[in-house]
Each structure stands twice: as C-alpha cells, then as structure tokens.
Coordinates of C-alpha atoms and ligand atoms in Angstrom, one line a residue:
X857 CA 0.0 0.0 0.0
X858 CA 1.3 3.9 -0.8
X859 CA 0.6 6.0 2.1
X860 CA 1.0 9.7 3.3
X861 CA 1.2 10.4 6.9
X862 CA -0.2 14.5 7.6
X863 CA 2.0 15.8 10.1
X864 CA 0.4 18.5 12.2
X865 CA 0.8 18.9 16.1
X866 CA 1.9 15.5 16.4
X867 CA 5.4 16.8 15.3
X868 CA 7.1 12.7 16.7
X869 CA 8.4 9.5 15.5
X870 CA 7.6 7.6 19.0
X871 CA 4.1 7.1 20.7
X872 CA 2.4 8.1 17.6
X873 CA 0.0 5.6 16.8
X874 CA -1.2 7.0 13.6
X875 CA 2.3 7.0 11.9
X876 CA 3.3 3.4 14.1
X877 CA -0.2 2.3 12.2
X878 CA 0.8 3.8 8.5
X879 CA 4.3 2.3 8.8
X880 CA 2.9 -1.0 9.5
X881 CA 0.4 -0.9 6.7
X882 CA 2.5 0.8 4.4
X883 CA 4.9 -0.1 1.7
X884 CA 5.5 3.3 0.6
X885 CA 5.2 6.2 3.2
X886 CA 6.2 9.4 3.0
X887 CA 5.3 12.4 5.1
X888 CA 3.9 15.6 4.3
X889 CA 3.7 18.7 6.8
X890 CA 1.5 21.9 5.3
X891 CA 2.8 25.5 6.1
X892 CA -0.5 27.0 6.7
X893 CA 1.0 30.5 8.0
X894 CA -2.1 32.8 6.7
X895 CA -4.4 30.6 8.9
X896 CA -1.6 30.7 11.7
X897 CA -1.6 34.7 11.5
X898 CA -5.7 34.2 11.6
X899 CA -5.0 32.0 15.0
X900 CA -2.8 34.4 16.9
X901 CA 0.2 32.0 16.6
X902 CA 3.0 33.8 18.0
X903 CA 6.8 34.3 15.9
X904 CA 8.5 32.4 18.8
X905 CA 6.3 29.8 18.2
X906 CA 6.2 29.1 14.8
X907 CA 10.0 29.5 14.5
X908 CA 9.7 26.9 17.3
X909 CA 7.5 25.1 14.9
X910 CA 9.8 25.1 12.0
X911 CA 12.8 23.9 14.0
X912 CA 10.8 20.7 15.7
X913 CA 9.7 19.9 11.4
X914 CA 13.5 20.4 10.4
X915 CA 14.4 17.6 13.2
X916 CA 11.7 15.2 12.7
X917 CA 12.9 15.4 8.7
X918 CA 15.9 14.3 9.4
X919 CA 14.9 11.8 11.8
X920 CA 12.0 10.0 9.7
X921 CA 15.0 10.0 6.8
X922 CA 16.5 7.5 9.0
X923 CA 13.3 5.1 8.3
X924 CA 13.6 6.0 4.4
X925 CA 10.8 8.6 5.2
X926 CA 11.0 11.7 3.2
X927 CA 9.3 14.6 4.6
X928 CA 7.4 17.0 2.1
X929 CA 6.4 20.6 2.9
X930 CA 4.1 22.3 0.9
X931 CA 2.9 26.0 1.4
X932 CA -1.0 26.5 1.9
X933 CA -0.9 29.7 2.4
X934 CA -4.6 28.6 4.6
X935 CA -6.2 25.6 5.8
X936 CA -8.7 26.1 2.6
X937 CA -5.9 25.0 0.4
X938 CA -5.5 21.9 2.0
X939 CA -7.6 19.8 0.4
X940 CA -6.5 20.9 -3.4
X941 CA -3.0 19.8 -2.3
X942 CA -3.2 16.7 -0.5
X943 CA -5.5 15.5 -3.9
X944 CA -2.4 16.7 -6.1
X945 CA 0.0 14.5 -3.7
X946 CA -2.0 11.6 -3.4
X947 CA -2.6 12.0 -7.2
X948 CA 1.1 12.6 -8.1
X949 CA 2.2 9.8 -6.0
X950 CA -0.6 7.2 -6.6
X951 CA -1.5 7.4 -2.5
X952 CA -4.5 4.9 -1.1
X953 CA -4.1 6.0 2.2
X954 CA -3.4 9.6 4.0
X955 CA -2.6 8.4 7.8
X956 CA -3.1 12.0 10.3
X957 CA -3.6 12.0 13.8
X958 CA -7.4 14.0 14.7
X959 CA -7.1 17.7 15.9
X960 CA -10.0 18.9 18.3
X961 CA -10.4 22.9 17.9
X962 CA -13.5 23.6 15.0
X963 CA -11.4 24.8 12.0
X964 CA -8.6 22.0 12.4
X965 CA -11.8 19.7 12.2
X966 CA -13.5 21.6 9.4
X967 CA -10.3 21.6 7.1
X968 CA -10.0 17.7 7.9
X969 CA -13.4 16.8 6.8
X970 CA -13.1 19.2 3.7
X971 CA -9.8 17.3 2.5
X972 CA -12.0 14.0 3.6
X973 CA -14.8 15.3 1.0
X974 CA -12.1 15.9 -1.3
X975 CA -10.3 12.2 -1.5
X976 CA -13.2 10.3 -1.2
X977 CA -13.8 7.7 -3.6
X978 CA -10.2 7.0 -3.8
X979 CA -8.5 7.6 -1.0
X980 CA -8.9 6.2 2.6
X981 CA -8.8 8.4 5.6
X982 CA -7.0 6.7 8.5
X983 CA -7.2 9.2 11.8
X984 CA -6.2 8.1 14.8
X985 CA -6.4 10.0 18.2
X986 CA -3.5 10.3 20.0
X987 CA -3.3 14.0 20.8
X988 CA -4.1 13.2 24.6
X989 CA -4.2 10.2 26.2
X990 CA -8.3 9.9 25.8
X991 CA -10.2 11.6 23.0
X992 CA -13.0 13.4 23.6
X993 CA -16.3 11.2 23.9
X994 CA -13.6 8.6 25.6
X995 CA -14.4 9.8 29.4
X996 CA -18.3 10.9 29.9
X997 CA -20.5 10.6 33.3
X998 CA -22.8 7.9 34.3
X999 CA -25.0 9.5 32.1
X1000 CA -23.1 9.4 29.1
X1001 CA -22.8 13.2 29.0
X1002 CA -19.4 15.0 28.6
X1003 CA -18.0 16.5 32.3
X1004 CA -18.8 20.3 32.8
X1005 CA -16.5 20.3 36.1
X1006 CA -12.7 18.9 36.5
X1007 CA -12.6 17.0 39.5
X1008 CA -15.6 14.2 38.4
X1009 CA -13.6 14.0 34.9
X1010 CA -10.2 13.4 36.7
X1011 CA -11.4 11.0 39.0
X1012 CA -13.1 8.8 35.9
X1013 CA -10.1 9.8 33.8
X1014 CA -7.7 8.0 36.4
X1015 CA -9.9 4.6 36.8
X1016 CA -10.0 3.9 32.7
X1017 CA -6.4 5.3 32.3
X1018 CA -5.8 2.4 35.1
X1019 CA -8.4 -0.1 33.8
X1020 CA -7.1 0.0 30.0
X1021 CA -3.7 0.7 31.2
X1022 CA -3.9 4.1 29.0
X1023 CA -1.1 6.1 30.0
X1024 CA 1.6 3.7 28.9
X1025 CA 3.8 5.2 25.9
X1026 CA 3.9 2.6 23.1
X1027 CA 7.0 2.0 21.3
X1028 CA 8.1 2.6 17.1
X1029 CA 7.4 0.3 15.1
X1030 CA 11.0 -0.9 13.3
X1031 CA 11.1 -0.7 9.7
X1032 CA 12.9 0.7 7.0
X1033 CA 11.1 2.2 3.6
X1034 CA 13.1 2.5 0.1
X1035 CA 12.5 6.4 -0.8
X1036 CA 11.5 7.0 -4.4
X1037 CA 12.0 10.9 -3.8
X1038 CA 14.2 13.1 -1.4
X1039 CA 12.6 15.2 2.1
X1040 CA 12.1 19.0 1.0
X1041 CA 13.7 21.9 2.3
X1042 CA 12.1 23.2 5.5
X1043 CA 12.5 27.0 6.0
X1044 CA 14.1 27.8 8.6
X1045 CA 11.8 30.9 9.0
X1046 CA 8.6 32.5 7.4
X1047 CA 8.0 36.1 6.2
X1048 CA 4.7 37.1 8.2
X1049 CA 6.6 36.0 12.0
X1050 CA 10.2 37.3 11.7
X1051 CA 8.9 40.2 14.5
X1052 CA 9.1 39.0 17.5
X1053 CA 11.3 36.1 18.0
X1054 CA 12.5 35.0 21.4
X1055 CA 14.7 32.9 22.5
X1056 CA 13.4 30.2 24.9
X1057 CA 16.6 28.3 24.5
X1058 CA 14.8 25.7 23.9
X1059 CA 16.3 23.1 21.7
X1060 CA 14.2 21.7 18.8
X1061 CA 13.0 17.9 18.3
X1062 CA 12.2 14.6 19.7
X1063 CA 15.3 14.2 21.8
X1064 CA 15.7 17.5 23.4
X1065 CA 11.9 17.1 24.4
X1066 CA 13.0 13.6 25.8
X1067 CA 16.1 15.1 27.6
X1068 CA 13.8 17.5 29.5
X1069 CA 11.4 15.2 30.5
X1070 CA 14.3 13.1 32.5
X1071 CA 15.6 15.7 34.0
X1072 CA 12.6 17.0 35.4
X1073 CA 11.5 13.7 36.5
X1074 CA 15.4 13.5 37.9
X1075 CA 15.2 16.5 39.7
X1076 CA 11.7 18.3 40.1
X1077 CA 9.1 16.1 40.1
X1078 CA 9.2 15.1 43.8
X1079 CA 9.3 18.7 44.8
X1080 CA 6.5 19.6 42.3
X1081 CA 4.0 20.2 44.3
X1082 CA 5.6 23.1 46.7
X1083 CA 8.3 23.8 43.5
X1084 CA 5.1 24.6 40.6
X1085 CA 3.5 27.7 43.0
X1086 CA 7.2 29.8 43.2
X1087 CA 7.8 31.9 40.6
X1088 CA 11.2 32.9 40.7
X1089 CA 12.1 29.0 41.4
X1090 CA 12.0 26.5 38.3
X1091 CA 10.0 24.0 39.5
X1092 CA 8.4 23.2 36.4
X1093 CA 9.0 20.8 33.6
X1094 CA 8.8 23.8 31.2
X1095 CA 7.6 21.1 28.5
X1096 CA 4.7 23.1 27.5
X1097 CA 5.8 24.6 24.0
X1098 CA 6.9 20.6 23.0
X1099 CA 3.3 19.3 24.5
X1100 CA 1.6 21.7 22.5
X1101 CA 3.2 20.8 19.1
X1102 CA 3.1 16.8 19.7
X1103 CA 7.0 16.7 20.2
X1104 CA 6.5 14.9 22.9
X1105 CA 3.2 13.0 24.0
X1106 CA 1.1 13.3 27.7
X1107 CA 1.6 9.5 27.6
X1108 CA 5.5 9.6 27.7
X1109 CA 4.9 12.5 30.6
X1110 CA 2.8 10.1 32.6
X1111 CA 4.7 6.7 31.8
X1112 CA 8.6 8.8 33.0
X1113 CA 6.9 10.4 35.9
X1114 CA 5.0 6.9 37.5
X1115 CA 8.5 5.3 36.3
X1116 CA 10.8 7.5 38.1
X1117 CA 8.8 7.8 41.4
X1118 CA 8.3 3.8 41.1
X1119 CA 4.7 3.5 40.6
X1120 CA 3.8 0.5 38.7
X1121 CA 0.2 2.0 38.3
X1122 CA -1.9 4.9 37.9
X1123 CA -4.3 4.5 40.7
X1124 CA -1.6 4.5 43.3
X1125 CA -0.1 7.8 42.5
X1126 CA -2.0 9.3 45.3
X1127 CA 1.1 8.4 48.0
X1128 CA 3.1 10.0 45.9
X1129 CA 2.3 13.9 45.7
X1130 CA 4.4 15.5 43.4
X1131 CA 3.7 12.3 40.4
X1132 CA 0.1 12.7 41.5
X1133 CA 0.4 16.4 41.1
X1134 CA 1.7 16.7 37.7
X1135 CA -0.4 14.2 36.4
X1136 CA -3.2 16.2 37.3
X1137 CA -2.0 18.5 35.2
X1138 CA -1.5 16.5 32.5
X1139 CA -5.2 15.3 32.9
X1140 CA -6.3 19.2 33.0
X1141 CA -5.0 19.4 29.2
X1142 CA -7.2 16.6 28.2
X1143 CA -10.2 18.5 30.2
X1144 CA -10.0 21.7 28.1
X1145 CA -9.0 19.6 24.9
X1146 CA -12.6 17.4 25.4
X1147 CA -14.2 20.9 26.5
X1148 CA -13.3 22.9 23.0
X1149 CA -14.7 19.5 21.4
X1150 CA -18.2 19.5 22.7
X1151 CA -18.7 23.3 22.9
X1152 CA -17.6 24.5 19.3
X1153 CA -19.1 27.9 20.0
X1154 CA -16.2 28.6 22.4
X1155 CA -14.3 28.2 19.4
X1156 CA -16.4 31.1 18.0
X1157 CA -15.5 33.1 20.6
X1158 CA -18.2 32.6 22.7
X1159 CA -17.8 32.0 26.5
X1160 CA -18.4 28.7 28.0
X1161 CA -21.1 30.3 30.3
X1162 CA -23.2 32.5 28.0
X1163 CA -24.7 35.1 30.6
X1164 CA -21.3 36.1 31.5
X1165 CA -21.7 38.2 28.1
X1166 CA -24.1 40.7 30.3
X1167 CA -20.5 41.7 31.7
X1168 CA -20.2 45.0 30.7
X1169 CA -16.3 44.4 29.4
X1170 CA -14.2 47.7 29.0
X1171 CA -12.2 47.5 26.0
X1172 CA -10.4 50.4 27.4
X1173 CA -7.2 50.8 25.2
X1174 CA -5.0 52.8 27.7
X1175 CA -5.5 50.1 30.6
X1176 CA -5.1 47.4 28.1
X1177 CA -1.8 48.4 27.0
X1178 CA -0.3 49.4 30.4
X1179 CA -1.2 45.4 31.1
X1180 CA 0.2 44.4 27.9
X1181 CA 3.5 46.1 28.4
X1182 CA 4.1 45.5 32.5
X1183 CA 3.4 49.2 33.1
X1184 CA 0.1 49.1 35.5
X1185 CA 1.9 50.3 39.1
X1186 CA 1.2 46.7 40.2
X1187 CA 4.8 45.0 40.6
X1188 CA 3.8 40.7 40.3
X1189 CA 1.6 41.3 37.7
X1190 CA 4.2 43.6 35.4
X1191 CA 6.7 41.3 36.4
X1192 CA 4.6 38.3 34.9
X1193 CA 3.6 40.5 31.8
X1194 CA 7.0 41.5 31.6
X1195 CA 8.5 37.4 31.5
X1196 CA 6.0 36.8 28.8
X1197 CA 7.0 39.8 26.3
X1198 CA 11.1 38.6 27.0
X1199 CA 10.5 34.8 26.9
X1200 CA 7.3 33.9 25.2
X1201 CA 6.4 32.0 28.1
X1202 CA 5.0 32.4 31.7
X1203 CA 4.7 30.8 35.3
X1204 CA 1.5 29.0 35.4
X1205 CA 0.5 31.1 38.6
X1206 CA 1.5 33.8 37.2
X1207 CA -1.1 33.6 33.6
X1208 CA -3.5 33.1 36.5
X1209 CA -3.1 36.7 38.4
X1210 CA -2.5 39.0 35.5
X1211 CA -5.4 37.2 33.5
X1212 CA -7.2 37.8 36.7
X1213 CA -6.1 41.2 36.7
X1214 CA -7.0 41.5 33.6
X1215 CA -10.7 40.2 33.7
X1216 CA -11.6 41.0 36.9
X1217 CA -9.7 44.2 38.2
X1218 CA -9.4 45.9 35.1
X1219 CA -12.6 44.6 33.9
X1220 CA -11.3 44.5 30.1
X1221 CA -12.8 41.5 28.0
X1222 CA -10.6 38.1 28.6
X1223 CA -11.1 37.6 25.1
X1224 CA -8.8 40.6 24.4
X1225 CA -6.2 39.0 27.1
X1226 CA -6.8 35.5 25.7
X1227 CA -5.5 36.7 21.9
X1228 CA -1.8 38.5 23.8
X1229 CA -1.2 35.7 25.4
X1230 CA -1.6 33.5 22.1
X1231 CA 0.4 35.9 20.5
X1232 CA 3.2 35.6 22.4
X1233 CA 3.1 32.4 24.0
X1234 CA 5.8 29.7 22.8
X1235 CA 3.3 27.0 24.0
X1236 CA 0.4 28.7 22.5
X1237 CA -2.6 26.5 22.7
X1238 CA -6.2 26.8 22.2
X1239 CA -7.3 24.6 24.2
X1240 CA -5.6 25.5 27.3
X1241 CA -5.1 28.9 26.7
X1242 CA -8.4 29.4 26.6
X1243 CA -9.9 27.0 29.1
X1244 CA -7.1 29.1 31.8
X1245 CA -8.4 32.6 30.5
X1246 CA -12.5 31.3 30.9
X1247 CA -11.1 29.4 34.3
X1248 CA -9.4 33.1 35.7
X1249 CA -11.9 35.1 34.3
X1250 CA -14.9 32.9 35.9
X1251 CA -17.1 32.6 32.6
X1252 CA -15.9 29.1 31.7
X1253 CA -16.5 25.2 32.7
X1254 CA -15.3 24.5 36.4
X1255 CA -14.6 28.3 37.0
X1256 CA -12.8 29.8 40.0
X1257 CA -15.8 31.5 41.8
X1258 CA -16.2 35.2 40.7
X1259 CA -15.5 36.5 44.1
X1260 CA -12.4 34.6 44.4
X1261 CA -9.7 37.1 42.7
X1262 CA -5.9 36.4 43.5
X1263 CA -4.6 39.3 45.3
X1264 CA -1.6 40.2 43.7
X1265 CA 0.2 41.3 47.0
X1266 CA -0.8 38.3 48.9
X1267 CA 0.6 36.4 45.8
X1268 CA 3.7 37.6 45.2
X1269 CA 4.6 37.5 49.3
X1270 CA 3.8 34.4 49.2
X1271 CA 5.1 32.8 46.2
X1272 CA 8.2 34.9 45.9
X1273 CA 8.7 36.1 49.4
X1274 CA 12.4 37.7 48.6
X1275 CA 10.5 39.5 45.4
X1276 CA 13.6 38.1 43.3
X1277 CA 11.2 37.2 40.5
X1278 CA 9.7 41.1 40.5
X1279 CA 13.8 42.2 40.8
X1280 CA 14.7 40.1 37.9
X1281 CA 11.8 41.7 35.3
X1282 CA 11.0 45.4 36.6
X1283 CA 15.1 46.2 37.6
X1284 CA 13.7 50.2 38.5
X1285 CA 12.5 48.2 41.7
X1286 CA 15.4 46.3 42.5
X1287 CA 16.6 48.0 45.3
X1288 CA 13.8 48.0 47.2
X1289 CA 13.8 45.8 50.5
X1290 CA 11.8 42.1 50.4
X1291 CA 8.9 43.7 51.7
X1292 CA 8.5 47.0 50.2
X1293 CA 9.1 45.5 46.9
X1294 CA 5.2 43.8 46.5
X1295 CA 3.4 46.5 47.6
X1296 CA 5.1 49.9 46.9
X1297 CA 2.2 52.0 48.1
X1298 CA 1.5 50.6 51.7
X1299 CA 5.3 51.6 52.5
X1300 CA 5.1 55.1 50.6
X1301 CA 7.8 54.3 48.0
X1302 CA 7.8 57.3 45.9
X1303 CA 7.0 55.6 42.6
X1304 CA 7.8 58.4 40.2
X1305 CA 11.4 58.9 41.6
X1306 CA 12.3 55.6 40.4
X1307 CA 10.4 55.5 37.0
X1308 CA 7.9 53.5 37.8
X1309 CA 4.0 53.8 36.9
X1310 CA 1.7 54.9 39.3
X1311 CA -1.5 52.2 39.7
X1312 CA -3.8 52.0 36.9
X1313 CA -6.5 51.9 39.2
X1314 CA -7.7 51.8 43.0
X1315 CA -7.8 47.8 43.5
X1316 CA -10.7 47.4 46.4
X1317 CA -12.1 49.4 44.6
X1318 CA -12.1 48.0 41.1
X1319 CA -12.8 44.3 42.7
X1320 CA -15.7 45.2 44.3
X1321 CA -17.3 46.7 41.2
X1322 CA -16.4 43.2 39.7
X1323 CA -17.8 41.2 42.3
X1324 CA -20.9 43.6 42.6
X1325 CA -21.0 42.9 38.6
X1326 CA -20.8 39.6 38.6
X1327 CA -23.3 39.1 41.5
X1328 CA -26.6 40.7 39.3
X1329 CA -25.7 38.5 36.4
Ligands
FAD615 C1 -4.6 32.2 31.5 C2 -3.9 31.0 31.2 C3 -3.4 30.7 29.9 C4 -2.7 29.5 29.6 N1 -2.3 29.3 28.3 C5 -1.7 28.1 28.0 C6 -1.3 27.8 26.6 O1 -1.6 28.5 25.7 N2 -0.7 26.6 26.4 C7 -0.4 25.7 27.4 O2 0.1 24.6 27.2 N3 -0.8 25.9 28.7 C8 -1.5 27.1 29.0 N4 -1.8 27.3 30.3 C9 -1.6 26.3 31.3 C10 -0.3 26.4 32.1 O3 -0.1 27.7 32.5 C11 0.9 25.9 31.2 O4 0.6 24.7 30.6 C12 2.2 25.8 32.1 O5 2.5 27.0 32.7 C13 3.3 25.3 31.2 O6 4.5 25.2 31.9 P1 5.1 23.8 32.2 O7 5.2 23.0 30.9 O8 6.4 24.0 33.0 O9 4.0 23.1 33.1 P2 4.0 21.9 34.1 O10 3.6 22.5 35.4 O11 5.3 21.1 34.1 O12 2.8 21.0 33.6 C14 3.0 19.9 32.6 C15 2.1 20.1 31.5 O13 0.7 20.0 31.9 C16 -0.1 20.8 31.0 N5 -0.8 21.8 31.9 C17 -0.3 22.3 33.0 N6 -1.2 23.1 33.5 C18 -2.3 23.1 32.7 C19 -3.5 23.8 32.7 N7 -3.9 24.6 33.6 N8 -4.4 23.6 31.6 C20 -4.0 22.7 30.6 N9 -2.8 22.1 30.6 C21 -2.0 22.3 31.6 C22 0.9 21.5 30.0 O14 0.9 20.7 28.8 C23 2.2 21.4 30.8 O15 3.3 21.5 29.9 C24 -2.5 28.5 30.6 C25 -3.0 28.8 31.9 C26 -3.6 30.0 32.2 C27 -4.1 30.3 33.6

C-alpha cells in the first residue's frame, strides 16, 4: 500500500499511533507537513512559536529519513488549500491511504473533513487520536454526557487510564522504507513571523523534548507540588511549548513520571504527591481539549457560560496596554507581563493573576487577554489557553468562583517572598527591600522617583465593582 502520513501537532516519531499504524500498513510512506501561515496569522500564533515550529519539522525530517521517510512541505498559504494539495500529492504519487492524527479545535476539524470530501472515492482516511491520552467522547459521566466540572472527569479519567492501562507510551514500530523521492527543504523561518522572536533556549526535536522530560523527572518532580506555585524557582518541567506541538506525548509524561517515582500504576499515585500532582496537570490538558470539542461555540469566541456576556467588558485601550507592556503600578503582575514579552512564556501562577487582573480588576474582555497571550506564548494553545483565560476570568467550565480574585500582593509574598522574580523583570525596583518591593504603596515608595508607573486603578475598589458585577448576572 502507498501512504502519506499528515504531520500536524503530532510533530514525533515515537508514541504516535497514527504513523506506528501507517508504517505497519504501508509499503511506501512518505510524510507531508503543510505550512499554513495565513491561517496561523488568523489564529494568533506567536513568531517564537512558529519558528519553534519550524525547528521541531526540520528535526523530525531528518529523523523519519533515517526510516527511508522523506518529509514533504508544501505552502498553503490557509487551511482552505488543503484539500487541493493533498489531492495533487496523493494523485502525483498514486497514495490509497493519507494516515493524520485527529485535531480537536472547530477549523482544524473543518479543514479535515473538507480534505476528507475531497479524496473520497479514492483515498482512505486513517485518523487516529492520539493528541491526549483519551479523546473526547472517551471519558463521559454515568449519564453518558461529557463532564462540565474537573474533579468528576479526573477521577473517571484516572480509573479507565488504570483499567485499559492508557497512560503507557507505546513503542516505534521498526522498519525501514526504500525512498522513491528526497525530504524538502524546510525553511528555517517565514516572512509574516520574523517580528518578534524570542529565545526560549529551547532546543528543537524529539530528543531534546525527551532530555527535559528526564531531567525534570530526575530532579523536580518530587518537589513539584511546593516547587510549581514559586515563581522565581523553576520548578516546572517547562515542556509546554513541545506538548503543544506533539513533540513529545502526555503519555511519555505520565509513563517517565510513574516510572521514576516507582509507581507501577496509575491508581496508586496518590502516595506519591508531586507524580500525583503533575499528572493532574497533565489530565487538565485533556479536560479543556474534550471541552473545546463539545462546545464549538467557544471556538467562535463565545464564552463557556453564555450570561457572563451581560458583563459590561471595557475594551479600554490605555488600561489594556499598560497590562500588555508590565506598566500598570502593580509589581507581580508587570513582572509576569514582563516574563511573557522577554521569553514567550509564563509561570503558570503567574497567567492566573494577570489574567485575573485583567478580567476582573481591570474589567477588560478576557477575550482581548486570551488573543496576547496566544500571540506571544511559545506553548500557544487553544485549548488551554483558553480554558485558563474562561477558568481566571470565571465565565468558563469549572470556574474559579467570581468572588475569588488572587490578590496580587498576597501572591507575590507568598510565592516569591524575597520579590527576586519582580527584581529580575521590573530592575527600577530592585533595590527596594523584600517587603517593600510587593506592595510599593502601603510603604510610601515614591514611585515616580524611580520611573515606575503609578497604579492603573484603586484595586478594592475595582474588585468590588467586579464582584458587585458579577453578583446581578
Ligand atoms: C490564562 C492561562 C493561559 C494558559 N495558556 C496556555 C497555553 O496557551 N498553552 C499551554 O500549554 N498551557 C497554557 N496554560 C496552562 C499552564 O499555565 C501551562 O501549561 C504551564 O504553565 C506550562 O508550563 P510547564 O510546561 O512547565 O507546566 P507543568 O507544570 O510542568 O505541567 C505539565 C504540562 O501539563 C499541562 N498543563 C499544566 N497546567 C495546565 C492547565 N492549567 N491547563 C491545561 N494544561 C496544563 C501542560 O501541557 C504542561 O506542559 C494557561 C494557563 C492560564 C491560567
């Protein structure tokens, strides 16, 4: 059989069902990954992270060469052009089987069944889920309806993951093709996301995903729990932007972590808190995945909870961009703002309180929040991005309460009680002493003499107009 294997955020040679099942099927197989970059501009995808992007395609060229694979790029410019070039390919190459693993958010699955229209009749379509560890429609209540809150869908997640033994990686299936054509060029960057490019120092592919994963396993995971809340410690795994393209898979996560901290099971993670932990976090990216999937409107913009559109949002564009830039007067959350313009990422915590600041202090529309953050973030994700943005701002599934906003003086004393994560992003306040440094007004630091902006807003203030809001919805 001649096959073509769709790469797309799946961007791996190991645990990747859909190619392990193409290889095995196959005797022909070549690979194909789309450069879609108009679509990718309509998406918010940030520059770091498509340069990212194109650096994880260059190294999984070269490693599916070492199977005889070549790996074909072809230039969309939009997911509407799909469908025209996969039928030239499969027509050019005499294909009987395009091999792609299933994408969740509602254009990824409208420009699938287009190209599925498209080669019908002579082509067979072989999806295979294997984005998360269970696809959506995989984990539903007693009632056979999809989970609106976390907690019930982790606890059912955990007993099938342990019941069908889920989690475990799978291994590559051994084989080596005879090429009939060479692997394209892949660009090493693309006209429209040359602006802002950051350097993560992250390095690109398979292995370097794999080398992360150890040594967080090796060194943070059994510290995860108390490490994850610290900003200015790096107590993280930082495999986010790898997750998000399919470098690496959740399964791999799970199977290292349960390996390294000598569980031979799922269900028995609980003795083990920092495993259990990140697991758990692990599970909350299938949540939002399954979420976006049975609620397409959210992918039309649309909150999860539809009455929270009574909000009057302020699209005010002078408070919006003293957030954007770190300049509101309110040291933790411009630090935070600050990490994300200089590294295209940001401390979990961190996305919570200035998206909470955002939403809830500043009252501006999340949604305006929601598309920064995906245009800067290396591990830019739908999904997550937005299911954290509806979570903070409380209009989504499983919702913090709305009176529950993160103080962001309690938070940074308590999760960076030196202040050496607000020293290392806004250096005008680096002098100041550990506890005049979170909450410059209470101490009468003279703000202006230092450069610093005065606050956007009174914050009691502010939050009780919020919660006052939120309570007449
Ligand atoms: C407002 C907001 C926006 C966010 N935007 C994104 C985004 O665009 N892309 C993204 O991958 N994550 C997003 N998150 C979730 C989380 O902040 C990041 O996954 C995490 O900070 C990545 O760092 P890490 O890899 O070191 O995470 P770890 O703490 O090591 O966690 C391991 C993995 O679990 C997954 N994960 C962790 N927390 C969450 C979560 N709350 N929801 C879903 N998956 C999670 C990620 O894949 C992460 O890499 C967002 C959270 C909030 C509150």
């Amino acid at each position: 059989m001649r096959s073509i294997y769709w790469f797309r955020s799946d961007l791996r040679i190991s645990d990747n069902l859909a190619l392990a099942k193409a290889m095995q099927a196959s005797d022909s197989l070549m690979g194909v990954f789309i450069l879609t970059p108009d679509t990718w501009k309509a998406h918010d995808a940030a520059p770091c992270k498509v340069r990212f992007l194109l650096e994880n395609v260059s190294e999984l060229s070269k490693e599916l060469w070492k199977y005889g694979v070549p790996l074909l790029i072809r230039r969309g410019p939009s997911f509407s052009h799909c469908p025209s070039i996969l039928d030239k390919l499969c027509k050019q190459y005499d294909i009987e089987s395009l091999y792609f693993n299933h994408e969740y958010p509602l254009d990824e699955r409208e420009r699938d069944n287009a190209v599925g229209e498209k080669l019908s009749g002579y082509v067979a379509m072989k999806g295979y889920h294997q984005h998360l560890v269970f696809a959506p429609g995989d984990v539903l209540s007693k009632q056979g309806t999809p989970f609106k809150v976390f907690t019930p869908f982790k606890n059912a997640w955990i007993v099938k993951a342990h019941n069908e033994q889920a989690w475990q990686a799978a291994g590559l299936i051994r084989k080596k093709f005879k090429a009939e054509i060479e692997p394209d060029k892949v660009p090493s960057q693309l006209k429209d996301f040359t602006g802002q490019v950051i350097d993560l120092m992250l390095d690109p592919g398979e292995k370097a995903a794999q080398k992360k994963l150890k040594h967080f396993c090796d060194n943070k995971l059994y510290d995860y729990s108390e490490g994850r809340d610290k900003f200015n410690v790096d107590g993280t795994s930082l495999l986010s932007p790898y997750l998000a393209q399919g470098v690496i898979s959740s399964r791999q996560c799970i199977t290292a972590a349960l390996e390294s901290s000598e569980i031979r099971d799922i269900d028995s993670m609980k003795n083990k808190e920092g495993a259990a932990t990140w697991v758990s976090e692990l599970i909350w990216r299938d949540f939002y995945h399954h979420i976006i999937y049975f609620n397409p409107d959210i992918s039309r913009r649309k909150p999860y909870k539809l009455k929270t559109d009574a909000i009057p949002w302020s699209y005010d564009s002078v408070l919006f961009e003293a957030w954007k830039n770190g300049m509101t007067g309110f040291p933790v959350v411009d630090a935070g703002m600050r990490q994300l313009l200089k590294t295209g990422w940001m401390h979990n915590r961190l996305r919570m309180v200035t998206a909470m600041f955002l939403s809830k202090i500043l009252l501006l529309d999340w949604r305006l929040g929601e598309k920064h953050f995906m245009s800067h973030l290396i591990d830019g994700d739908f999904a997550a991005n937005n299911g954290g943005w509806q979570w903070s701002a409380s209009t989504g599934t499983d919702a913090v309460p709305y009176f529950r906003i993160f103080n962001p003086f309690t938070q940074s004393q308590r999760f960076d009680p030196a202040g050496d994560f607000i020293r290392q992003y806004c250096p005008e306040l680096a002098h100041l002493d550990n506890k005049k440094i979170h909450d410059l007004h209470a101490f009468g630091v003279d703000v202006d003499a230092l450069g610093y902006p005065q606050p956007v807003c009174n914050y009691k203030a502010m939050r009780q107009r919020t919660i006052d809001l939120f309570k007449e919805l």
